[in-house]
Short mmCIF file of C-alpha atoms in Angstrom, two decimals:
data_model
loop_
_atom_site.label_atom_id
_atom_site.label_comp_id
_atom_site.label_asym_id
_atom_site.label_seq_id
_atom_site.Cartn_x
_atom_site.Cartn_y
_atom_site.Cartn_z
CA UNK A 9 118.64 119.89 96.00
CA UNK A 10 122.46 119.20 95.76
CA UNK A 11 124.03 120.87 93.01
CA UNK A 12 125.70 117.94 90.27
CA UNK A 13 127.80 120.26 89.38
CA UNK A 14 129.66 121.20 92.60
CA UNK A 15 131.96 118.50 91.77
CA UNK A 16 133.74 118.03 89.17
CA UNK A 17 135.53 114.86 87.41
CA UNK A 18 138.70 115.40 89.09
CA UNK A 19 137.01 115.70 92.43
CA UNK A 20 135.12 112.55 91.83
CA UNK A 21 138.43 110.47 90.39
CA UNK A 22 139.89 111.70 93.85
CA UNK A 23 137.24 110.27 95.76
CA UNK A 24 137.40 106.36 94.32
CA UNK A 25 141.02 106.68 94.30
CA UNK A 26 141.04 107.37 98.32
CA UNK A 27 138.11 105.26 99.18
CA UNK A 28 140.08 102.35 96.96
CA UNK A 29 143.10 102.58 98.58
CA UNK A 30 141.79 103.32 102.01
CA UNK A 31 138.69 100.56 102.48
CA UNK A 32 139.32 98.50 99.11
CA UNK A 33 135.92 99.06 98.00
CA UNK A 34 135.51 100.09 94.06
CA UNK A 35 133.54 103.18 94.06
CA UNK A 36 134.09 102.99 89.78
CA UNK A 37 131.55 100.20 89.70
CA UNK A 38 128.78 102.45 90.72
CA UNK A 39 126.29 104.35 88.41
CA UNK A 40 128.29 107.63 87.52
CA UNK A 41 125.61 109.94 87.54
CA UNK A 42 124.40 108.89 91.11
CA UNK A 43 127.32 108.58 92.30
CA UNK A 44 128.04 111.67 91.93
CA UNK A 45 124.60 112.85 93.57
CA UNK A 46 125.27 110.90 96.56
CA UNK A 47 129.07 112.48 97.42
CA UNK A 48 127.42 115.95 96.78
CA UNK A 49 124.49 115.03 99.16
CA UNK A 50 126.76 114.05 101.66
CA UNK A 51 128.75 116.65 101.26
CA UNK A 52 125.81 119.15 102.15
CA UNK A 53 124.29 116.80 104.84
CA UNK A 54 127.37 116.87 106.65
CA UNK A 55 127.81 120.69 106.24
CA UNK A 56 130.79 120.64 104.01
CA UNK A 57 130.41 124.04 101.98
CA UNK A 58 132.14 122.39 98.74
CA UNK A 59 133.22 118.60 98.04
CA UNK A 60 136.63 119.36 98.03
CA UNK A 61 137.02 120.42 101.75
CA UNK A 62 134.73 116.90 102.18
CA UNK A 63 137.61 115.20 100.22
CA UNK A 64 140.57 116.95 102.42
CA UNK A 65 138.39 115.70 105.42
CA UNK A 66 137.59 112.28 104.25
CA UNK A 67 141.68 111.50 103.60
CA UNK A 68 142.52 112.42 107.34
CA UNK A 69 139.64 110.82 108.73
CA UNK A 70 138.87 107.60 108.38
CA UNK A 71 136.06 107.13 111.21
CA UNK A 72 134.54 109.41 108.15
CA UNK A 73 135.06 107.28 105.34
CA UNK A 74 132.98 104.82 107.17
CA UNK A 75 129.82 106.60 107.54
CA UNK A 76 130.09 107.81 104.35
CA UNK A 77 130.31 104.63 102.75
CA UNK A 78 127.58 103.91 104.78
CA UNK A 79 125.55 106.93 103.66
CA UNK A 80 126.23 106.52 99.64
CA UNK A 81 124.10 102.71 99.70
CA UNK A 82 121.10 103.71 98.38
CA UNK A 83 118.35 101.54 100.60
CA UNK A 84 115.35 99.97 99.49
CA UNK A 85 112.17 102.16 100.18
CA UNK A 86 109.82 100.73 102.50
CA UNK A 87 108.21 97.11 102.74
CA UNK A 88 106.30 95.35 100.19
CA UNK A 89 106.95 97.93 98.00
CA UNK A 90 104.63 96.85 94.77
CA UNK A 91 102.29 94.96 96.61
CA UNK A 92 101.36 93.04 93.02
CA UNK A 93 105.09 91.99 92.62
CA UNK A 94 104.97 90.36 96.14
CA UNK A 95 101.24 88.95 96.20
CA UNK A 96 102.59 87.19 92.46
CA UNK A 97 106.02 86.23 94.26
CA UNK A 98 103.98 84.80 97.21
CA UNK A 99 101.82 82.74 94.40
CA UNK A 100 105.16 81.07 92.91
CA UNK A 101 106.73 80.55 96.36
CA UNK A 102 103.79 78.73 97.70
CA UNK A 103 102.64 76.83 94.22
CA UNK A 104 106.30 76.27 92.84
CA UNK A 105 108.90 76.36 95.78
CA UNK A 106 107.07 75.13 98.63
CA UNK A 107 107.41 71.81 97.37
CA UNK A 108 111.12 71.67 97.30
CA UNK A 109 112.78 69.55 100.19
CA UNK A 110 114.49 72.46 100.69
CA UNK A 111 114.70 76.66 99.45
CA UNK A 112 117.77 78.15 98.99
CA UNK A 113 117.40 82.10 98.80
CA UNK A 114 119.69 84.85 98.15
CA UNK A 115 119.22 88.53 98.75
CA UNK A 116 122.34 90.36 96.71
CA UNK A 117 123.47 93.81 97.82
CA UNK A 118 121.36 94.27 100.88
CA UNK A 119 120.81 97.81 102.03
CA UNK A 120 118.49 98.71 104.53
CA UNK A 121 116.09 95.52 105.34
CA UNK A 122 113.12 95.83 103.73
CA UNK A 123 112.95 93.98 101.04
CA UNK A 124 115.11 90.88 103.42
CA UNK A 125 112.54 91.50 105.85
CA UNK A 126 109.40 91.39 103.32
CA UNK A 127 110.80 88.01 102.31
CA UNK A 128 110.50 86.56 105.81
CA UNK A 129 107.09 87.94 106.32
CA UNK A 130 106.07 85.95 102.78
CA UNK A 131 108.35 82.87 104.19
CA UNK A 132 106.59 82.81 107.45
CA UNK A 133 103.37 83.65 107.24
CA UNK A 134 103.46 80.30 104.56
CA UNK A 135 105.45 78.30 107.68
CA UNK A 136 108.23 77.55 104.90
CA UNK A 137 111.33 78.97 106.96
CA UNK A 138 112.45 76.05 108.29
CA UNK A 139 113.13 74.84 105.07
CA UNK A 140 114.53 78.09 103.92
CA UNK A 141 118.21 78.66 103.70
CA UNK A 142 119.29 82.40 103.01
CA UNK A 143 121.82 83.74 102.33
CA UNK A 144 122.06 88.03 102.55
CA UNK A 145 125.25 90.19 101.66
CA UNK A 146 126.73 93.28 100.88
CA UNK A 147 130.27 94.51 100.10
CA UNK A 148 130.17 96.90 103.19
CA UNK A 149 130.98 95.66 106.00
CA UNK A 150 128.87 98.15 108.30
CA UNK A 151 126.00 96.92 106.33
CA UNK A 152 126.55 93.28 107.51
CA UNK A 153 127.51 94.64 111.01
CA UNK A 154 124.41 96.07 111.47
CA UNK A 155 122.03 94.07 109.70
CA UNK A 156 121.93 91.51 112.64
CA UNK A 157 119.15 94.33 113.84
CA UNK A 158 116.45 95.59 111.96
CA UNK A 159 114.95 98.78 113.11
CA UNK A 160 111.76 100.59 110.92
CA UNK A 161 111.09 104.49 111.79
CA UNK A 162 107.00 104.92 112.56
CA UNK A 163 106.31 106.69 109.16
CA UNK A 164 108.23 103.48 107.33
CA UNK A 165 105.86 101.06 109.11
CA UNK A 166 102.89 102.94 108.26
CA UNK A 167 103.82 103.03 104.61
CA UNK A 168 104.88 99.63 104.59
CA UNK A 169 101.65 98.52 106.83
CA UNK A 170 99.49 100.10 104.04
CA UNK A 171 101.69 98.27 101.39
CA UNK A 172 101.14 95.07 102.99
CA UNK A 173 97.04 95.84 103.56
CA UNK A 174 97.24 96.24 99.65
CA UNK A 175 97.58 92.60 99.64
CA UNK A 176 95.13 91.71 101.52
CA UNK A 177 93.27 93.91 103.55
CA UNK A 178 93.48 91.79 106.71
CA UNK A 179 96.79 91.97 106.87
CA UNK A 180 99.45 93.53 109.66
CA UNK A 181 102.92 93.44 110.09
CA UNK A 182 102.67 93.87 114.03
CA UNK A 183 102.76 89.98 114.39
CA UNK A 184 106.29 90.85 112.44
CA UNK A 185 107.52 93.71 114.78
CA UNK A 186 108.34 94.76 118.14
CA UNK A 187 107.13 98.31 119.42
CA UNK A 188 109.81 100.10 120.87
CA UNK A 189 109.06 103.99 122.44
CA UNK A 190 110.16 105.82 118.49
CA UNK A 191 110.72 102.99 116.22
CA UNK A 192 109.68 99.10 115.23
CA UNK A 193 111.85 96.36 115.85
CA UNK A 194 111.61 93.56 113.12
CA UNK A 195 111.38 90.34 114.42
CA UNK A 196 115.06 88.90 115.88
CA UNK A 197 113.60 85.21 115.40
CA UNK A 198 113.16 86.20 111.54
CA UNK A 199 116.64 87.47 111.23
CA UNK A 200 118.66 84.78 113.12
CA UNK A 201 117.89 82.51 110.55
CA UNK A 202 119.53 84.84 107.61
CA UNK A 203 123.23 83.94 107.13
CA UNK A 204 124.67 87.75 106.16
CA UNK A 205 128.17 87.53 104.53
CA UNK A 206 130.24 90.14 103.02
CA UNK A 207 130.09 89.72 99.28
CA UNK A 208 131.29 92.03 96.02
CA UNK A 209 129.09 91.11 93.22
CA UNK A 210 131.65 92.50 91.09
CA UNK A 211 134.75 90.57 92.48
CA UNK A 212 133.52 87.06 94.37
CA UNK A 213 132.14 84.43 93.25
CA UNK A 214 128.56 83.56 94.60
CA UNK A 215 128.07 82.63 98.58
CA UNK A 216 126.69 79.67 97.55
CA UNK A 217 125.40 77.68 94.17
CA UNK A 218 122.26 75.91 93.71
CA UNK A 219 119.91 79.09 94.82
CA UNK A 220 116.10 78.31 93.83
CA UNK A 221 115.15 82.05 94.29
CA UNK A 222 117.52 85.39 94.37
CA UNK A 223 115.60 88.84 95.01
CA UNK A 224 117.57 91.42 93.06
CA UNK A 225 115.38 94.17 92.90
CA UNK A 226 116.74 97.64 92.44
CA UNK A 227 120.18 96.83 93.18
CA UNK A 228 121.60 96.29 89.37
CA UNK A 229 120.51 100.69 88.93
CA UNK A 230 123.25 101.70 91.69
CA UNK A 231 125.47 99.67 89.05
CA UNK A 232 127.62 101.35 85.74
CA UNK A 233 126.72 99.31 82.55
CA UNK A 234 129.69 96.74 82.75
CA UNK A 235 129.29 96.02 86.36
CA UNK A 236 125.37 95.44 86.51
CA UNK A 237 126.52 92.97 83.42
CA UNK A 238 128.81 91.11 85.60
CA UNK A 239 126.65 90.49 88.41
CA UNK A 240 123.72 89.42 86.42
CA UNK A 241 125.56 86.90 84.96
CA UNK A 242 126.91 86.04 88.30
CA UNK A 243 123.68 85.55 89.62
CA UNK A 244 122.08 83.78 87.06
CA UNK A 245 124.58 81.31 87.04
CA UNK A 246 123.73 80.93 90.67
CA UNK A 247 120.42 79.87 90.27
CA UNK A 248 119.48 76.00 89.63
CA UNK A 249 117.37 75.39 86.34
CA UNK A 250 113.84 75.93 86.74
CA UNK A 251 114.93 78.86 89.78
CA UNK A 252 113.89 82.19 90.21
CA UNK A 253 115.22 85.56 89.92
CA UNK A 254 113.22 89.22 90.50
CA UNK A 255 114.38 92.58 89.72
CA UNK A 256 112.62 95.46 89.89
CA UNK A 257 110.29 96.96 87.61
CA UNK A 258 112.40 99.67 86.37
CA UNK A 259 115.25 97.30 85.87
CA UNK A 260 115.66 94.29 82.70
CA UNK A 261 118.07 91.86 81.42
CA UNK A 262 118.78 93.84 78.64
CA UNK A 263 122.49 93.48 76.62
CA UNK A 264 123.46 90.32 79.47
CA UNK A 265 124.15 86.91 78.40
CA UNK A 266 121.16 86.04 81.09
CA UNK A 267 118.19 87.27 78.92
CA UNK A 268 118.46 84.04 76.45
CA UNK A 269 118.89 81.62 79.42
CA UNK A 270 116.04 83.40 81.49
CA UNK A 271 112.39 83.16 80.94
CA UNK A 272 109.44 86.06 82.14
CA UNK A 273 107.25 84.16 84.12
CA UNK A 274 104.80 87.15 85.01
CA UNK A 275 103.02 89.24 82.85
CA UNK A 276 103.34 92.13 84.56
CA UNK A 277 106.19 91.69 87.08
CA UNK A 278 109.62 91.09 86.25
CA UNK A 279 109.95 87.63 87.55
CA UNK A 280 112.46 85.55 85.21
CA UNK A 281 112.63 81.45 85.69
CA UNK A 282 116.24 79.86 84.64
CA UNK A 283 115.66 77.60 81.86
CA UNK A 284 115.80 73.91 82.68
CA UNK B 26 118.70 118.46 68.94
CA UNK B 27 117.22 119.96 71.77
CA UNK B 28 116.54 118.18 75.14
CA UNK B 29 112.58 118.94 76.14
CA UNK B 30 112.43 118.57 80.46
CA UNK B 31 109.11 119.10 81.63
CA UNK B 32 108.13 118.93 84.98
CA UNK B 33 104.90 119.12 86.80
CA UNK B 34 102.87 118.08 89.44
CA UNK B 35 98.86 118.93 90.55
CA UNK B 36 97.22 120.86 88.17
CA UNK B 37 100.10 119.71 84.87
CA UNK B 38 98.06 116.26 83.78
CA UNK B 39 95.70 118.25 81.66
CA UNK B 40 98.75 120.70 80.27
CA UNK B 41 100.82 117.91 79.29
CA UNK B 42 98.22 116.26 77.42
CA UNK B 43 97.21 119.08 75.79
CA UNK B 44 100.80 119.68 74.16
CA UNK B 45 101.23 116.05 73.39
CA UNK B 46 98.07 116.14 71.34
CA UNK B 47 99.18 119.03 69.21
CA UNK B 48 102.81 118.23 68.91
CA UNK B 49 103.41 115.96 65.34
CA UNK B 50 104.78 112.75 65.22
CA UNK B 51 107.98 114.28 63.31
CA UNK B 52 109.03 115.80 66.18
CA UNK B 53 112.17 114.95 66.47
CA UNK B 54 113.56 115.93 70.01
CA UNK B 55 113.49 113.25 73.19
CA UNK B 56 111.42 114.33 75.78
CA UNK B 57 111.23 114.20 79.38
CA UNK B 58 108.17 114.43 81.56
CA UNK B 59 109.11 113.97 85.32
CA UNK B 60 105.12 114.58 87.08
CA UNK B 61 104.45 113.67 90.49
CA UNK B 62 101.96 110.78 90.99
CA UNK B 63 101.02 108.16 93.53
CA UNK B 64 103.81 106.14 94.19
CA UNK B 65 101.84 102.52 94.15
CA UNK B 66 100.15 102.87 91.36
CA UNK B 67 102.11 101.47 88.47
CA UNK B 68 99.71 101.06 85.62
CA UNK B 69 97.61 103.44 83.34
CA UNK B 70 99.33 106.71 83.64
CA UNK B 71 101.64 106.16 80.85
CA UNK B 72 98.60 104.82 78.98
CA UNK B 73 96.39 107.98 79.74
CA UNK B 74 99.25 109.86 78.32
CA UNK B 75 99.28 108.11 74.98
CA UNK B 76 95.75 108.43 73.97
CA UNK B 77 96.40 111.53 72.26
CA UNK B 78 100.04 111.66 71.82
CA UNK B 79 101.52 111.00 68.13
CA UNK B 80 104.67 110.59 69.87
CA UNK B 81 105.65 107.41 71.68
CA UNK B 82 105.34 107.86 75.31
CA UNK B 83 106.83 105.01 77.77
CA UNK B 84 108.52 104.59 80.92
CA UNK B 85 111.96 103.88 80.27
CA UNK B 86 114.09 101.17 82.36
CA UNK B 87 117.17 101.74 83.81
CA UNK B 88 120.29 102.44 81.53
CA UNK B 89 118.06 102.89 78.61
CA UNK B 90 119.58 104.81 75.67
CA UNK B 91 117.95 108.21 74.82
CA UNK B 92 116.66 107.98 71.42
CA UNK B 93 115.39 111.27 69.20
CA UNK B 94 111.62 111.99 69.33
CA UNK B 95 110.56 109.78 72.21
CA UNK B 96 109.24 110.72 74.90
CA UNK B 97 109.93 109.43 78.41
CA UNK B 98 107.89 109.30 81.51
CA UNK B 99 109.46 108.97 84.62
CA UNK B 100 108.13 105.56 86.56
CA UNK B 101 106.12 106.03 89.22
CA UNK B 102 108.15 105.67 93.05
CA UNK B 103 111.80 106.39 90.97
CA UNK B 104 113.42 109.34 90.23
CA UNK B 105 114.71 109.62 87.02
CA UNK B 106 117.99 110.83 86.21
CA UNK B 107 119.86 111.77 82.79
CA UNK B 108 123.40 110.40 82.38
CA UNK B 109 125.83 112.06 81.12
CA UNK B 110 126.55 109.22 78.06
CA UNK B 111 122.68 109.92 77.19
CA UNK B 112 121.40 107.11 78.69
CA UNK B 113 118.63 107.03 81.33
CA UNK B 114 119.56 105.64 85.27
CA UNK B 115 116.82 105.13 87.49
CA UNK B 116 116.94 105.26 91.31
CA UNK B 117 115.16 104.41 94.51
CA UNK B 118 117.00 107.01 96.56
CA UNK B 119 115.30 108.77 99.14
CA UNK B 120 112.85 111.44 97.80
CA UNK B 121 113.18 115.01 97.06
CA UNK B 122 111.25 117.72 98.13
CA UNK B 123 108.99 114.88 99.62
CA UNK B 124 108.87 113.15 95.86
CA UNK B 125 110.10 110.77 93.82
CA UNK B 126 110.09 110.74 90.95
CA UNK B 127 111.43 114.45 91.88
CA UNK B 128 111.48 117.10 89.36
CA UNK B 129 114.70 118.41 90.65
CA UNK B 130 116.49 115.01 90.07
CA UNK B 131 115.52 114.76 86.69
CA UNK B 132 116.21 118.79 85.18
CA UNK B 133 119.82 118.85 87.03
CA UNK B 134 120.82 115.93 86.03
CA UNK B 135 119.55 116.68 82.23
CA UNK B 136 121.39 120.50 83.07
CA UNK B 137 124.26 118.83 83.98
CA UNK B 138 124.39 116.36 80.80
CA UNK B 139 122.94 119.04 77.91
CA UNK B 140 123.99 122.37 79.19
CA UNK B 141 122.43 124.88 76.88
CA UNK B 142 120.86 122.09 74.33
CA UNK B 143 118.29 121.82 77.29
CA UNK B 144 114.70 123.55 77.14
CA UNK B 145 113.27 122.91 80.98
CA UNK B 146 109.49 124.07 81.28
CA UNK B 147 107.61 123.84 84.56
CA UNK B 148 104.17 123.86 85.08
CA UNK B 149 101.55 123.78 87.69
CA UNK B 150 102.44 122.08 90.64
CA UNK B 151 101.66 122.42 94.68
CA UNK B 152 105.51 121.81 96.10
CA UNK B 153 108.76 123.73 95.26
CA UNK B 154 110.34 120.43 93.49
CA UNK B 155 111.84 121.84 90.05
CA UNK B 156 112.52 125.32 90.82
CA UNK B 157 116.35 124.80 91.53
CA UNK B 158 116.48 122.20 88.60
CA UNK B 159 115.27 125.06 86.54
CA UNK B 160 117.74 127.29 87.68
CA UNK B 161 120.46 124.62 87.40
CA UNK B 162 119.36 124.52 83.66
CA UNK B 163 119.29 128.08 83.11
CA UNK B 164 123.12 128.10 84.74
CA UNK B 165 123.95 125.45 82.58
CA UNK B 166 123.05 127.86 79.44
CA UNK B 167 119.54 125.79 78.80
CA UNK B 168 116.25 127.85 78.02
CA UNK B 169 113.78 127.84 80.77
CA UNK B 170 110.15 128.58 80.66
CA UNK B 171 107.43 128.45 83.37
CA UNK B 172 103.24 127.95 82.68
CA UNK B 173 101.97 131.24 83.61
CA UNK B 174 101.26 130.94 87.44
CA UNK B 175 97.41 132.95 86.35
CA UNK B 176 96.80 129.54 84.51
CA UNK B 177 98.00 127.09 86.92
CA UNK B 178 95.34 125.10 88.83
CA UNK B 179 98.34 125.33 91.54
CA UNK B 180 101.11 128.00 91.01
CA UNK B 181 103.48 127.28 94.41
CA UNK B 182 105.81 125.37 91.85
CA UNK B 183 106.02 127.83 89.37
CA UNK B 184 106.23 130.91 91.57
CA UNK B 185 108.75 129.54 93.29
CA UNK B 186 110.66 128.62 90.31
CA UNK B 187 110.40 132.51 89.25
CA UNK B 188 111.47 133.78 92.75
CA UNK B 189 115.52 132.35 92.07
CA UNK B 190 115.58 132.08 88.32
CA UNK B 191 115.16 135.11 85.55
CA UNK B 192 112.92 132.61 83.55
CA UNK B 193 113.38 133.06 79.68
CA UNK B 194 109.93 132.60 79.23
CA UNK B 195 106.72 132.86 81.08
CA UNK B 196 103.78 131.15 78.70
CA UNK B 197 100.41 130.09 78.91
CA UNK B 198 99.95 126.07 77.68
CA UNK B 199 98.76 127.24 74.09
CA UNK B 200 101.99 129.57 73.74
CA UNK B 201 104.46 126.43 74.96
CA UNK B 202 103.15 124.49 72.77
CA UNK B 203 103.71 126.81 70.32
CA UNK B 204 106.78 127.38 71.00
CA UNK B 205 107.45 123.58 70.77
CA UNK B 206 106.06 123.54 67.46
CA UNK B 207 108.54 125.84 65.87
CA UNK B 208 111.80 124.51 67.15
CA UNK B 209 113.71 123.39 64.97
#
């Protein structure tokens, strides 16, 4: 476990200052305390005995300042993670949205695929994606760069596989995935549809307006107080009245303009509709 | 004000209850209880816990602001840190010691943000998670106790937590609670 207090708030100042100037990307907006986790558990993966010799490494290297803006996303755990969330998202999807001419979806802050990918199981397995229109970003560019490929490790499957069985006990995601000799490859037909665009929540306006459904779950933690603020009001201006939004269940509106114009439509799952 | 960690995994759900029944509804420090549990099941833990408990007992969400004599359990399939502006962040990251919510997470962050106003106890438990948070705490000038690994239904966690750190105190359940009771 990585010491929080092998850097300190001089060390961390230096880091947002370098990675600001260097890749334009606001490490301020992030949640201080894990922010601060995630340099010092770089730091230590990558062998660096304190963060300061990370910092004199990460200013002359800037092949490094790429993986480790890549390594401080935090991604979303596994598939279908809270099977009840999904079997009650499924339920609104197929009684509420399938009967829109047409779905327009948007997955904020993408890191790792799962919860993208658990989407176009739900989408498919109902035959709705060729109405479906979504729309998936992230402010890092590798993230977009690689997210055109979706690989899942064999112990990810199996916890997402059981996660999905949770649903309904017939079900597999092999009709979703490709076997490859170490890992699963989810499907390229899924992804090809998914239009991924780099996108600050903090800065940009929305890729798009009109959205019926955006998935936000877990994304608004990684967030300080004034920046989760800003891109839930983003977002929920995003969405057309009578749309959806989901966070996650250790997540709420709390203290943003959104929580008088959104409504809980699930008792026990934090799915919000947008007032008509 | 003193900041009560607690942290336990197989073998704690019993302990925990135990000083939650004794401890009176004046008790006026926030509490955190960071126990391993299965990561897909959402629903009656926190509601076990509260049975006997005079003290509120909930699962806070993210960015929460700590608030005296409350006690917070950390959700199942987060980790739970403590920010530093006494607020609560949650986090999906990957886990710790093969856990989330990890014990770890939760008492270095809370050494990190309380320093010596932290009391960290550990109890039973079948992994190492919380035995360099407790030594973080201790560092940080906190008090640090363990359940007395002869009373743990599993005592990896707590003899590995008395391996690295000079533990202030090492207590069987009835003494903790005891010692909960008279702080002041």
């Amino acid at each position: 476990m990585e010491d929080l207090t092998n850097i300190t708030d001089e060390e961390l100042r230096r880091v947002i200052q370098m990675v600001r100037t260097i890749d334009d990307v606001d490490l301020g907006q992030f949640q201080p305390i894990i922010l601060r986790h995630r340099v010092c558990r770089f730091a230590a993966l990558q062998g660096y005995e304190s963060v300061s010799k990370l910092v004199e490494k990460l200013i002359t290297d800037r092949s490094l300042i790429h993986i480790f803006l890549q390594k401080l996303t935090v991604p979303t755990t596994e598939m279908f993670r809270d099977a009840e969330f999904w079997t009650e998202l499924e339920a609104i999807i197929n009684d509420k949205l399938s009967a829109e001419r047409f779905i327009k979806i948007w997955v904020p802050d993408i890191c790792g695929d799962d919860e993208l990918n658990t989407l176009l199981v739900i989408l498919s397995r109902n035959n709705l994606m060729h109405k479906a229109t979504i729309y998936a970003t992230s402010q890092f560019q590798q993230v977009i760069d690689n997210s055109h490929e979706s690989y899942i490790d064999t112990k990810k499957f199996e916890i997402s596989e059981a996660n999905f069985k949770r649903i309904n006990n017939d079900n597999t995601l092999l009709p979703y995935l490709e076997r490859l000799e170490k890992y699963y490859k989810f499907s390229p037909n899924l992804l090809e549809k998914v239009i991924f665009i780099k996108h600050c929540l903090s800065k940009d306006t929305p890729p798009d307006k009109g959205f019926n459904l955006v998935l936000f779950r877990n994304r608004s933690l990684y967030y300080n107080p004034t920046t989760r603020r800003t891109a839930i009001e983003k977002i929920g201006q995003s969405l057309i009245p009578g749309g959806y939004l989901a966070i996650g269940s250790g997540e709420n509106l709390d203290d943003t303009d959104q929580q008088a114009m959104l409504v809980q439509v699930s008792k026990n799952e934090k799915i919000y509709k947008k007032k008509q | 004000m003193l900041y009560v960690v607690i942290g336990g995994s197989a073998g704690s759900f019993q302990t925990v209850t135990t000083i939650l029944a004794e401890l009176p509804k004046t008790f006026p420090h926030p509490m955190f209880l960071c126990l391993h549990r299965l990561k897909h099941i959402r629903t009656g833990f926190v509601e076990a816990l509260r049975l006997k408990s005079k003290l509120p007992v909930h699962e806070p969400c993210d960015k929460e602001p700590i608030q005296p004599g409350q006690v917070y359990l950390a959700p199942a399939n987060y980790h739970m840190y403590i920010e530093q502006d006494n607020t609560i962040a949650l986090s999906t990251e990957e886990p710790v010691n093969h856990s989330r919510p990890s014990i770890d997470i939760t008492f270095v962050s809370a050494a990190k943000a309380y320093g010596e106003k932290c009391l960290g106890i550990l109890l039973s438990g079948a992994n190492k998670d919380g035995a360099a948070g407790l030594k973080a705490m201790k560092d940080a000038g906190g008090t640090v106790m363990v359940q007395s690994p002869d009373e743990c239904q599993v005592k990896t966690m707590t003899a590995a937590a008395i391996k690295i750190t000079d533990v202030d105190y090492i207590f069987q359940s009835s003494q903790i609670t005891n010692y909960l009771l008279n702080l002041k």
